[in-house]
XYZ file of C-alpha atoms in Angstrom:
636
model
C 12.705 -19.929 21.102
C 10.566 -20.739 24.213
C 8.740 -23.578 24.880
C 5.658 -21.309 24.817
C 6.876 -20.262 21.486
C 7.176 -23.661 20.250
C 3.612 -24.210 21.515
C 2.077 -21.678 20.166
C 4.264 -21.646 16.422
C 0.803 -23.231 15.084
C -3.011 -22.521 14.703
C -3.741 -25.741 16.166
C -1.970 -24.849 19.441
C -3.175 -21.152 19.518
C -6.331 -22.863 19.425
C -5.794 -25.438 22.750
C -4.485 -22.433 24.668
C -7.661 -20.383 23.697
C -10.051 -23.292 24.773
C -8.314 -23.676 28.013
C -7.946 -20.142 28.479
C -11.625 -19.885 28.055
C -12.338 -22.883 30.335
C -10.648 -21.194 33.018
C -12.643 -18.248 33.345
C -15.446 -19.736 33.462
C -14.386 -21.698 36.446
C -12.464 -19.128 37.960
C -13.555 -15.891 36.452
C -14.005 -12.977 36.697
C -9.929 -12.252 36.265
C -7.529 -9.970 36.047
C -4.976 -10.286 33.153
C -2.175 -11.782 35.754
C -4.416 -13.486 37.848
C -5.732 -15.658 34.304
C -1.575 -16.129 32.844
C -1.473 -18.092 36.288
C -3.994 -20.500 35.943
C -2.285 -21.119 32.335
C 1.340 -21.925 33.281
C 1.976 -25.223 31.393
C 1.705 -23.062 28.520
C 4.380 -20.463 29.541
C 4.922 -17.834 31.984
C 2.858 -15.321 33.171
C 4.139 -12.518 31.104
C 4.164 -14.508 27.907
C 0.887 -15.343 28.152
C -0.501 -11.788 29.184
C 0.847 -10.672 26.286
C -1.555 -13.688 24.351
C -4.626 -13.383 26.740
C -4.368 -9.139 25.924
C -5.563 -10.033 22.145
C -7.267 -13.191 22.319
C -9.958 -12.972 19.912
C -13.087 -14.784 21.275
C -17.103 -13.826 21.170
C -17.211 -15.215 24.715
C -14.723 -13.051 25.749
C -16.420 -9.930 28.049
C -14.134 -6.590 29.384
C -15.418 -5.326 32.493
C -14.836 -1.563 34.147
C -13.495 -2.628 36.773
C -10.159 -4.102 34.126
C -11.477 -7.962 34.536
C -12.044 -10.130 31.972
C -15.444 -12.434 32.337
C -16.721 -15.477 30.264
C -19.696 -13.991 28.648
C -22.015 -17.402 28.400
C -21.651 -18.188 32.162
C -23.185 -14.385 33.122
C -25.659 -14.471 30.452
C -27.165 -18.077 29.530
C -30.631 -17.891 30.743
C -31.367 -14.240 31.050
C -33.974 -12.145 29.126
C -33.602 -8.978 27.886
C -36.961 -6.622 26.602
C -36.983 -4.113 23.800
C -40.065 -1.663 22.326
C -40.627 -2.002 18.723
C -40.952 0.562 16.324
C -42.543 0.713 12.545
C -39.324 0.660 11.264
C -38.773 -2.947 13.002
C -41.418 -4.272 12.534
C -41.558 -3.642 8.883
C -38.346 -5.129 8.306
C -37.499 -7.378 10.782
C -34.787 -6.083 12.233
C -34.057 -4.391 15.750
C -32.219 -1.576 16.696
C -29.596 -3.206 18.882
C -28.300 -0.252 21.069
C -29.060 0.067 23.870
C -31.636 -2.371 24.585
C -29.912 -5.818 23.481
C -26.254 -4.663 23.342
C -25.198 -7.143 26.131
C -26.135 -10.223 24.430
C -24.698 -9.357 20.988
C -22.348 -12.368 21.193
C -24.697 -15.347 20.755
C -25.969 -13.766 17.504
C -24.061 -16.189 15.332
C -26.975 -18.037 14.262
C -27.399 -20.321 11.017
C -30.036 -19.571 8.284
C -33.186 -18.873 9.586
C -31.792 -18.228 12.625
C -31.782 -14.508 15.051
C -28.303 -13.645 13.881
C -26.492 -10.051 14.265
C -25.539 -7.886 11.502
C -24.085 -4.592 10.841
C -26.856 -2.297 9.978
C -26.042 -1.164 6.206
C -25.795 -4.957 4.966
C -28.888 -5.682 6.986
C -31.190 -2.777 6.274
C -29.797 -3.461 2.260
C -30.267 -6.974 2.635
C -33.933 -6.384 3.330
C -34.545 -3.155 1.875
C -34.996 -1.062 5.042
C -34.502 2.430 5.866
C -31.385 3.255 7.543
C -31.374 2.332 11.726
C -29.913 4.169 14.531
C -27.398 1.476 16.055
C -24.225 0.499 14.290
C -25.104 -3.243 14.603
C -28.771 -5.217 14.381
C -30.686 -8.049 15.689
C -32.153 -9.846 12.174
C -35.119 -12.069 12.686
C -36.533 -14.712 10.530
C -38.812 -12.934 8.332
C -42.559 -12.595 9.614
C -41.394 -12.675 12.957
C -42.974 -9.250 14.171
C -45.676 -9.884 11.544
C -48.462 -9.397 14.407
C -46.992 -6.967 16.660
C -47.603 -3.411 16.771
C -45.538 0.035 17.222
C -44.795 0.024 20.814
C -45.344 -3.661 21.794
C -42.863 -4.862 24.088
C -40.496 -8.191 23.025
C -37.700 -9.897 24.082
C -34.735 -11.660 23.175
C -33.562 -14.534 25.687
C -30.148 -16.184 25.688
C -30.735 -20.059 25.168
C -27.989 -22.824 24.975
C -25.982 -19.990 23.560
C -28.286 -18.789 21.089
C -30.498 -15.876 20.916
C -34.349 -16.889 21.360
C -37.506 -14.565 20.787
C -40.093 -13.879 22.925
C -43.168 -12.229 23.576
C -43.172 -10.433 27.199
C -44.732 -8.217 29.688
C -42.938 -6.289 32.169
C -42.727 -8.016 35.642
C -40.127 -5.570 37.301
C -38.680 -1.894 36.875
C -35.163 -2.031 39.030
C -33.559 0.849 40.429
C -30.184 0.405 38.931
C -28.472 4.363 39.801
C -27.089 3.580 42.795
C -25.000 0.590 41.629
C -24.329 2.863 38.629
C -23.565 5.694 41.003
C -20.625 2.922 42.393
C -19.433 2.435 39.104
C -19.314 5.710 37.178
C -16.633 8.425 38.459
C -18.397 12.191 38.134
C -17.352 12.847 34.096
C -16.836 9.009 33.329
C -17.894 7.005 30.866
C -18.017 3.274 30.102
C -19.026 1.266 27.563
C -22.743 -0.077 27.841
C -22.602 -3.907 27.326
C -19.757 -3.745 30.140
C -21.692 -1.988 32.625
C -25.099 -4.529 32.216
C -22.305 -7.530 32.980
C -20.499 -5.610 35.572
C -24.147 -5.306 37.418
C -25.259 -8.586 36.549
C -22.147 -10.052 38.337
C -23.138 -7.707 41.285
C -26.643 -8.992 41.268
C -27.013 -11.817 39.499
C -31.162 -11.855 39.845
C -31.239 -8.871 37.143
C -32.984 -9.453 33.262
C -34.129 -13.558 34.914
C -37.276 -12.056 34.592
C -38.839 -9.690 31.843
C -38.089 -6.074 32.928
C -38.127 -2.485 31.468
C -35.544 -2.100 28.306
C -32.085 -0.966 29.439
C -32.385 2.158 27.645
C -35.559 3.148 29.544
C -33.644 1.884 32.897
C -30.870 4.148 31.816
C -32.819 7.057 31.218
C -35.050 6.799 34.609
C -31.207 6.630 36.533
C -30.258 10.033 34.956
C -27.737 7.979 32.126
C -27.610 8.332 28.581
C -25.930 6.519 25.864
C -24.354 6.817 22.538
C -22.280 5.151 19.801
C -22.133 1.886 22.801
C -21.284 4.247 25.366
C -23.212 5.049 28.867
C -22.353 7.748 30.715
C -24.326 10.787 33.114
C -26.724 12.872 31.636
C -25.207 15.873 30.286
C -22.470 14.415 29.116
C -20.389 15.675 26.236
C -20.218 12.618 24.176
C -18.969 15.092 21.334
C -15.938 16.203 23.032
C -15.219 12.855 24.191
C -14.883 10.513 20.373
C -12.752 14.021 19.406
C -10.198 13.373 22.227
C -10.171 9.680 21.359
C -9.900 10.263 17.643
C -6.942 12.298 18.252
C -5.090 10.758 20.696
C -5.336 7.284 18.198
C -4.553 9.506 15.187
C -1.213 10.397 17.503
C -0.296 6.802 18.001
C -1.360 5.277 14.614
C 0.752 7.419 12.652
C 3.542 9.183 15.611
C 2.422 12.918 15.833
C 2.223 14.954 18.478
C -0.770 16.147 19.823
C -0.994 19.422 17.804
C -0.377 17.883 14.657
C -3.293 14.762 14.993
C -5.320 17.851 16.526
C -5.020 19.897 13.095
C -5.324 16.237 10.842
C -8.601 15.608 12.858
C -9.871 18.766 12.259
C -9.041 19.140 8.288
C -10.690 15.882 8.111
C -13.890 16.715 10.199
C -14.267 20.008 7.975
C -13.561 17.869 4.596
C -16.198 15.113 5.539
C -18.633 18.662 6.529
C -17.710 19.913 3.177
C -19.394 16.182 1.620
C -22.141 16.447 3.485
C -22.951 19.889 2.519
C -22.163 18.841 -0.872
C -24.490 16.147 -1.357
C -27.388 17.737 0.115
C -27.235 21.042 -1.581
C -25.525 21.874 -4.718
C -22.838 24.525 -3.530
C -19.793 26.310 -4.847
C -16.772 24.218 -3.188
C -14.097 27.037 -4.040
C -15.802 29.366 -2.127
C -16.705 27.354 0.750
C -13.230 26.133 1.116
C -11.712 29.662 0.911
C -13.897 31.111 3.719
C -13.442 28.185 5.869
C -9.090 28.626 5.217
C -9.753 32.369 5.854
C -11.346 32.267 8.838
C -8.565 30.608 10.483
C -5.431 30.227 7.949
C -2.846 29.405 11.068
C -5.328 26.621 12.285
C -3.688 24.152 9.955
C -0.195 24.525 10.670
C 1.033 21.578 12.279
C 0.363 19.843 8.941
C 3.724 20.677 7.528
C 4.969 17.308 9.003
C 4.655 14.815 6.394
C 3.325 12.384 8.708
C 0.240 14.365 9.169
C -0.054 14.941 6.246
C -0.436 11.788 5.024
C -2.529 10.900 7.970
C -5.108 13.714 6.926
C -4.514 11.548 3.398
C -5.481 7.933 4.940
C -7.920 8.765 7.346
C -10.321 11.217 4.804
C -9.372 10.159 1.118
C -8.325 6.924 0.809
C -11.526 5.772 -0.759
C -11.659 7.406 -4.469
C -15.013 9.546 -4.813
C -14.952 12.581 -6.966
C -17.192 14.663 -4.412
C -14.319 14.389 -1.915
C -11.673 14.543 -4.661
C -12.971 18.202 -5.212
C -12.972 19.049 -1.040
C -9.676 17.861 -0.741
C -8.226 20.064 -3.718
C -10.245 23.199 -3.095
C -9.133 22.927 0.786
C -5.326 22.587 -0.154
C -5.106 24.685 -3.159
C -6.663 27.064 -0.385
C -3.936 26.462 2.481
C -1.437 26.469 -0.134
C -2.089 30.031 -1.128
C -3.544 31.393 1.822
C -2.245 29.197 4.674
C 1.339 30.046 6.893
C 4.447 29.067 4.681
C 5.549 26.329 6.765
C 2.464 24.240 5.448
C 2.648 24.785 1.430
C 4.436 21.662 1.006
C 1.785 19.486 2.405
C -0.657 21.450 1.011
C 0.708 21.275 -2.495
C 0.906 17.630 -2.163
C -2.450 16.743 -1.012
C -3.535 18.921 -3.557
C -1.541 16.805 -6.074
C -2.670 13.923 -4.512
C -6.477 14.900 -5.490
C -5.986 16.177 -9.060
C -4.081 13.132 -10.244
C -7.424 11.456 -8.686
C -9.501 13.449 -10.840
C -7.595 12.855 -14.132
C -5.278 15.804 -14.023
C -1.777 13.865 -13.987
C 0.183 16.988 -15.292
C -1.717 19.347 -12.715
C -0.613 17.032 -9.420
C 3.016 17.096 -11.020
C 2.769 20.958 -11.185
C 1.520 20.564 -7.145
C 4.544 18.589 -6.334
C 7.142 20.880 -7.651
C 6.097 23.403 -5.781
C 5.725 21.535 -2.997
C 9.592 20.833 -3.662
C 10.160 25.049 -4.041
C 8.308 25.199 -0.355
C 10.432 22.772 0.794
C 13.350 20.685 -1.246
C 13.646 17.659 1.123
C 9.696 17.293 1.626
C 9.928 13.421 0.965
C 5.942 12.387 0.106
C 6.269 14.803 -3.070
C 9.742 13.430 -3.803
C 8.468 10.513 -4.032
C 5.577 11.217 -6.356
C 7.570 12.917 -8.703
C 9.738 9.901 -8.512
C 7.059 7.191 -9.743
C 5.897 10.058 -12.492
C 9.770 9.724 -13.663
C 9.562 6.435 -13.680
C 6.183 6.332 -15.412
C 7.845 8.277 -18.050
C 10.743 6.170 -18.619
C 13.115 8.263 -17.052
C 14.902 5.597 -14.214
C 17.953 7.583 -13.746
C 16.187 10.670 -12.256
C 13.422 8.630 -10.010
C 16.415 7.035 -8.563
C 17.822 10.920 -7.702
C 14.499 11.517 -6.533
C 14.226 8.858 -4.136
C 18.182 9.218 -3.165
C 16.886 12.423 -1.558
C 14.545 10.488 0.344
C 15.035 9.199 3.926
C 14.856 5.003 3.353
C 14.250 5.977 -0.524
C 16.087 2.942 -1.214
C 13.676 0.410 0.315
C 10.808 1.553 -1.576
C 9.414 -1.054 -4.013
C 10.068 1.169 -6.366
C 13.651 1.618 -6.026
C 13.958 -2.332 -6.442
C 11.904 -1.939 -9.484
C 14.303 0.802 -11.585
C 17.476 -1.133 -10.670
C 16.361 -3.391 -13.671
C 15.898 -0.303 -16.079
C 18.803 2.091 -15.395
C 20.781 2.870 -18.161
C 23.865 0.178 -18.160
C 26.870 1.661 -18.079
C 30.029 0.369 -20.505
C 33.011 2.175 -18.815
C 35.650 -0.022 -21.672
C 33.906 1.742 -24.329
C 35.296 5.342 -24.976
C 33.080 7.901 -26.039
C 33.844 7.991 -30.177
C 34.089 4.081 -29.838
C 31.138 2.222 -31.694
C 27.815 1.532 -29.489
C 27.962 -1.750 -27.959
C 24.430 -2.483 -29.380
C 25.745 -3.084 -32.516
C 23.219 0.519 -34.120
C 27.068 0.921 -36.067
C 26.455 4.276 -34.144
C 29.450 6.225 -31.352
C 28.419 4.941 -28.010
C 28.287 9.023 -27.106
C 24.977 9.263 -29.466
C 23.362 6.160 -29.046
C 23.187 4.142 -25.727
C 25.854 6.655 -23.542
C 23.224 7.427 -20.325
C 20.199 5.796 -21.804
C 18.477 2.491 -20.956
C 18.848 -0.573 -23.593
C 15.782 0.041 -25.521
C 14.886 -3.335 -25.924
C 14.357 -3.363 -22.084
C 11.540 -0.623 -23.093
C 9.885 -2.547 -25.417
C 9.483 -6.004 -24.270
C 6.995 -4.614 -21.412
C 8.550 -5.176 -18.183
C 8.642 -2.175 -17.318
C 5.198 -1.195 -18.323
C 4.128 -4.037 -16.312
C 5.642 -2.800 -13.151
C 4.624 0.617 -13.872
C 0.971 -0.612 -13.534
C 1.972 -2.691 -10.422
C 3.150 0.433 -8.674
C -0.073 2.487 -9.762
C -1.886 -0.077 -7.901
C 0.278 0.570 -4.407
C -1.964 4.078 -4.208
C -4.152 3.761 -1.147
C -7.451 4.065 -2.861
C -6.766 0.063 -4.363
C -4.896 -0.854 -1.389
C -8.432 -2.998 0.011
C -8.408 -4.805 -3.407
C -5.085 -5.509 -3.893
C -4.252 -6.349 0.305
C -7.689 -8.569 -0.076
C -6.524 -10.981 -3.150
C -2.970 -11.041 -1.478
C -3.980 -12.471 1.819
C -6.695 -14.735 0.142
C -3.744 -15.949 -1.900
C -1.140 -16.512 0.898
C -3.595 -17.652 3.211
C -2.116 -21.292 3.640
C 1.546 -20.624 3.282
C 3.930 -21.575 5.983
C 5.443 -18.735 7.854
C 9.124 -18.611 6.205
C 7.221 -19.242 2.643
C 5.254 -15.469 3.397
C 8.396 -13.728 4.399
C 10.177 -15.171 1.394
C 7.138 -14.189 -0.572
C 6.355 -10.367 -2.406
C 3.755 -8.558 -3.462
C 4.818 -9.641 -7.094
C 4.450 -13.293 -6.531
C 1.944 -15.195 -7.720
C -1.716 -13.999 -9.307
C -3.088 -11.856 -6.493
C -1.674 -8.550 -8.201
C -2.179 -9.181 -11.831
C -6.042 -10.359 -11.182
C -6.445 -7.042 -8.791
C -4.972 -5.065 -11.834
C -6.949 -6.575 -14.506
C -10.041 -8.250 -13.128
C -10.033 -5.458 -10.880
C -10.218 -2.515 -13.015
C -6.683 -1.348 -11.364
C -4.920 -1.550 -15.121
C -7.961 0.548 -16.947
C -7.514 3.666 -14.188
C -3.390 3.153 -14.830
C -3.704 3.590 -18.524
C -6.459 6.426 -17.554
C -4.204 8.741 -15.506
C -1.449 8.178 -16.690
C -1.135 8.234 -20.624
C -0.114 11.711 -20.599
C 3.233 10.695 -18.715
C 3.734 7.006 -20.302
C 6.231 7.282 -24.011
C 3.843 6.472 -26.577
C 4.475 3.429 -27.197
C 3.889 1.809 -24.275
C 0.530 3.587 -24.229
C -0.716 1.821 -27.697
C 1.040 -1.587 -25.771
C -0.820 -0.878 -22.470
C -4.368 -0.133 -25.108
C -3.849 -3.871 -26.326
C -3.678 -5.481 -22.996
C -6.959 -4.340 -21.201
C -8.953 -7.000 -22.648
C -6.476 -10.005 -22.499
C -7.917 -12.594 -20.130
C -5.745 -15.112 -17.983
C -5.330 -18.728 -19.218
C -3.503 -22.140 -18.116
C -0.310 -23.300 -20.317
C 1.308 -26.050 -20.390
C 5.099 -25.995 -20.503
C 6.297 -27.795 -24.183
C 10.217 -26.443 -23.323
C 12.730 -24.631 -21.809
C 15.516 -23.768 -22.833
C 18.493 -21.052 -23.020
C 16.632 -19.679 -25.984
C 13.305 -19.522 -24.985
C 10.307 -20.956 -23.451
C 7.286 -22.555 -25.486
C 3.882 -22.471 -23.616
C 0.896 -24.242 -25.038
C -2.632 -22.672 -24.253
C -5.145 -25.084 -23.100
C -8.202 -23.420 -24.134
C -6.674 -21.876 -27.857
C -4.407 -24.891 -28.406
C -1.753 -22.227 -29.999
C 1.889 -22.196 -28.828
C 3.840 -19.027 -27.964
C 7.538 -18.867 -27.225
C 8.356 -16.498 -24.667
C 12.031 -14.788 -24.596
C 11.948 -14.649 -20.841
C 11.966 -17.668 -18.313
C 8.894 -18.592 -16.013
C 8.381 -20.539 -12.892
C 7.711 -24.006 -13.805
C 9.434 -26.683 -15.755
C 8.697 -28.718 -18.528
C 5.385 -31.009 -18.449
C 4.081 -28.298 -15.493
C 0.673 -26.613 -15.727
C 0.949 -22.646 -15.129
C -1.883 -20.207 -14.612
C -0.847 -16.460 -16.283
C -1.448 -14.115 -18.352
C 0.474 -13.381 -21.716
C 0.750 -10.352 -22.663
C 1.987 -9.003 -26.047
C 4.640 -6.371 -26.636
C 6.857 -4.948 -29.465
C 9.586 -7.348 -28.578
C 7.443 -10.400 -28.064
C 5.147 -12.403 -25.269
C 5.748 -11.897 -21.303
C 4.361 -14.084 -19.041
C 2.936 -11.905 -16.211
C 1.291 -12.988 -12.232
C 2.432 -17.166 -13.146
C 1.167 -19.977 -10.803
C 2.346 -23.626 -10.949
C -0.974 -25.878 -11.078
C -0.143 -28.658 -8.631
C -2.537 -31.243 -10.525
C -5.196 -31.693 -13.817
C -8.165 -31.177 -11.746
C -7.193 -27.505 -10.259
C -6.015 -26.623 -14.230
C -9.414 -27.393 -15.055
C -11.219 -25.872 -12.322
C -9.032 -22.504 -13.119
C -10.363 -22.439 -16.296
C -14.078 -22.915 -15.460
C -13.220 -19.861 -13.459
C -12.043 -18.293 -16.577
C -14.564 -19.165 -18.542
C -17.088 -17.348 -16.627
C -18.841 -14.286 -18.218
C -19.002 -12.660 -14.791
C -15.298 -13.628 -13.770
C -14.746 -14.098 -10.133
C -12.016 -12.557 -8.743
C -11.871 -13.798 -5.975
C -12.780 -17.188 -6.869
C -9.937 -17.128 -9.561
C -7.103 -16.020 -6.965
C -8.119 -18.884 -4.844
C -8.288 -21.485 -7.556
C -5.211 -20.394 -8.970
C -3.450 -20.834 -5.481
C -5.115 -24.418 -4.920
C -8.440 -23.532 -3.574
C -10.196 -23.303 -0.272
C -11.385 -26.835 0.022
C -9.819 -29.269 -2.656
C -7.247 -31.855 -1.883
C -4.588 -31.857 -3.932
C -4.129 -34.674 -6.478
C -1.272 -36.224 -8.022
C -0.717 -35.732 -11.920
């Protein structure tokens, strides 16, 4: 390890290097990536640290066209910058930040009751206001526009490194295209809050006096903006977010540029499709089939599974039934109308919508032909293999996933190793069953899985665990998992899975993941472990305390019921501990499920206020459970 490595294995030193990182460009700055790694060599070399300084993460922190980086508080501090108010504002407000006030966007931090900056749907819901035009907004104490009018001219200063209002008249109008003209090549295009520094550092008497909004500067220079972006008028702003869309579809997910062309495009017509769909009642079917007819070869590059799945992530992650329907009308469509190459990934994004919709048996149906377009295709292997699994069946998810390239480092691969069938090779067939039925081990256990591993509900557990993998729960359960592991040590998260701890069992339950597992997919599940899987929705976490342990058993004592249970299978913890889980009843007896050791009294008992909330936290409980955000932690 380097010594820059060793300085910068904790937060705390991250931290010095990003103060004196900072404090350098404002002395010396503007810099150029090398030019700022010297000025920082007791902290490593150059090339270490440009690799830091590339992603440093600070609201102080401007990028300029010209590649430079700039410390935003020593351009800005003093200057004023004016803005004309509409009824919207007014009403609510709240200003429309682009393109008038997008420089200054970094000193709106503020406190309560503060000018702060928001994004535009939690501010405009936050106060009730019609949708606005910028992505981000300036939010001012209530009342503060409460005299102005539509038109009126304001402005928002930068002061001590906050954003101050003010009332102002216009004292100048600059001429800013020719030091535009200098900075924009003939089809360019920059983004706007870099250009205003950029000129600012080129004439640093701009905006120290009230002068015409930016947007009305722009537009007398023959410049235009949109989405935070300045360029000529004329320019094809369109054509421009498509080639950027595509070319970080290509890198996000490895495809060439014809296949993140067509996974663009299906996505662009899908989220038409919504729109369409929400304003008018229309027949989907029909819309999807002319829109497959008119061009059925448009869609080949989809065939590789990685754009396939990238037309997957990028338009249906998020669960809505509206899109649920685009997505299956526009594969079922390419699947029977589009070049052969492609009914493999058609078939399984169709699958992957009607299992979405409730139709588990239909998306199974999608995947096997999927398989008869191609055998090997691996995301519908795959599929089929957790829908084995689902319905007890561990010996042929495990062929499944053998014909899978890395099938064996899926989770669930790790998962079925528990639940294959165990094999007795001293036992002959004709020889009695070593499960003492009194039964020939040919009829009874010969291929099959110990049933008693089906019944105590292990493997119903991790059935649900898996469900909740599926990208549309992936915020919830990715949220509660980092809130969990927030404060563990760096060889404690790579020791650390998914499985560990609460974070998964409260996204499953709390979260509704476990109700839309039992939902879609009953059909698949044996019986039994559908009328098990009935009984747990409504069983609610608790703390225990540990009575025993032993080779026999463990004995748990609830602190809110005061009943003991004895579970057959260990937990974490030993006896006298205080463990936060969930016990959940099956044929075979009690299993322990998502288990945290309490490290004192006073975090037991906070758990269980959490618990004894009618509108239970999430959130709040995964953080208690793992020690909480700003407790100490006390000695029993």
């Amino acid at each position: 390890m380097t010594d820059f490595d060793d300085e910068t294995a904790g937060s705390d030193a991250a931290g010095s290097i990003a103060s004196a990182a900072l404090a350098v460009l404002r002395e010396q700055g503007p810099l150029s990536l090398e030019e700022w790694a010297t000025h920082l060599e007791e902290y490593g070399t150059a090339t270490e640290l440009a690799d830091v300084l590339e992603y440093l993460s600070e609201p102080m922190l401007g990028y300029l066209p010209n590649g430079k980086y700039v410390a935003l508080d020593t351009v800005l501090e003093g200057l004023v910058f004016a803005h004309r108010l509409s009824e919207l504002e007014i009403a609510s407000d709240i200003l429309d930040a682009s393109p008038d006030l997008e420089p200054i966007l970094a000193f709106g931090d503020g406190e309560d009751g503060a000018i702060r900056v928001a994004l535009a749907e939690e501010a405009a819901l936050e106060r009730g206001a019609a949708p606005f035009r910028s992505r981000r907004v300036v939010v001012l104490p209530a009342g503060t526009l409460g005299e102005c009018a539509d038109g009126d001219l304001i402005g928002l200063a930068v002061e001590d490194g906050r954003l101050a209002f003010r009332l102002v008249e216009i004292e100048d109008e600059p001429d800013l295209a020719p030091a535009l003209g200098e900075l924009f090549e003939e089809d360019g295009v920059e983004a706007l809050d870099s250009v205003c520094w950029q000129l600012l550092l080129e004439d640093p008497s701009l905006f120290t006096v009230p002068v015409a909004p930016l947007g009305e500067i722009f537009e007398a220079a023959g410049y235009e903006h949109e989405r935070e972006l300045l360029a000529r008028r004329g320019f094809d702003f369109d054509a421009y977010d498509l080639q950027i869309r595509t070319a970080l579809v290509a890198s996000t997910y490895d495809l060439t540029h014809d296949e993140a062309v067509a996974a663009v495009a299906f996505v662009d017509l899908a989220d038409r499709g919504y729109t369409d769909a929400v304003i008018a009642d229309f027949d989907i079917v029909d819309w999807a089939r002319r829109h497959v007819s008119a061009a059925p070869d448009f869609f080949v590059s989809l065939a590789d599974p990685g754009a396939a799945v990238a037309v997957f992530d990028l338009g249906f992650r998020n669960q809505d039934p509206v899109t649920d329907a685009i997505l299956e009308a526009l594969a079922s469509e390419l699947a029977e109308r589009g070049p052969r190459s492609v009914r493999a990934a058609a078939h399984w994004l169709a699958g992957k919508a009607v299992d979405r919709l409730g139709r588990v048996l239909e998306a199974e149906a999608h995947y096997e032909k999927a398989l008869l377009a191609e055998s090997g295709w691996g995301p519908a292997l795959f599929e089929l293999a957790q829908f084995a699994s689902d319905r007890g069946d561990a010996t042929r998810a495990l062929s499944l996933l053998g014909r899978i390239d890395g099938g064996s480092e899926e989770n669930l691969y790790a998962v079925l190793q528990d639940f294959v069938p165990a094999d007795h090779p001293e036992l002959g067939r004709n020889d009695k069953c070593w499960c003492g039925s009194g039964r020939k081990y040919k009829v009874c256990h010969l291929g099959k899985a110990d049933e008693s591993v089906k019944a105590d509900g292990r493997w119903l557990y991790k059935k649900a665990c898996l469900f909740a993998f599926a990208s549309e729960f992936v915020d919830v359960v990715t949220g509660l998992d980092d809130l969990e592991n927030a404060n563990l040590s760096e060889d404690e998260l790579i020791a650390a899975t998914i499985f560990d701890g609460s974070a998964l069992d409260v996204a499953l339950f709390e979260g509704g993941i476990f109700a839309d597992f039992l939902a879609r997919r009953s059909e698949l599940l044996p019986e039994a472990e559908v009328v098990t899987a009935a009984q747990w929705l409504g069983v609610r976490r608790s703390v225990y305390e540990v009575i025993e342990t032993s080779d026999t058993g463990v004995v748990l004592l609830d602190r809110v019921s005061e009943e003991t249970v004895t579970l057959v299978h260990p937990v974490e913890g030993k006896s006298g501990d205080l463990i936060s889980a969930r016990l959940l009843t099956a044929p075979t007896g009690a299993l322990a499920v998502g288990v945290v050791v309490m490290s004192s009294e006073s975090q037991a008992a906070r758990v269980l206020e959490v618990l004894a909330s009618e509108e239970l936290d999430a959130e709040e409980l995964v953080r208690e459970s793992r020690g909480g955000a700003d407790h100490s932690t006390d000695d029993r």
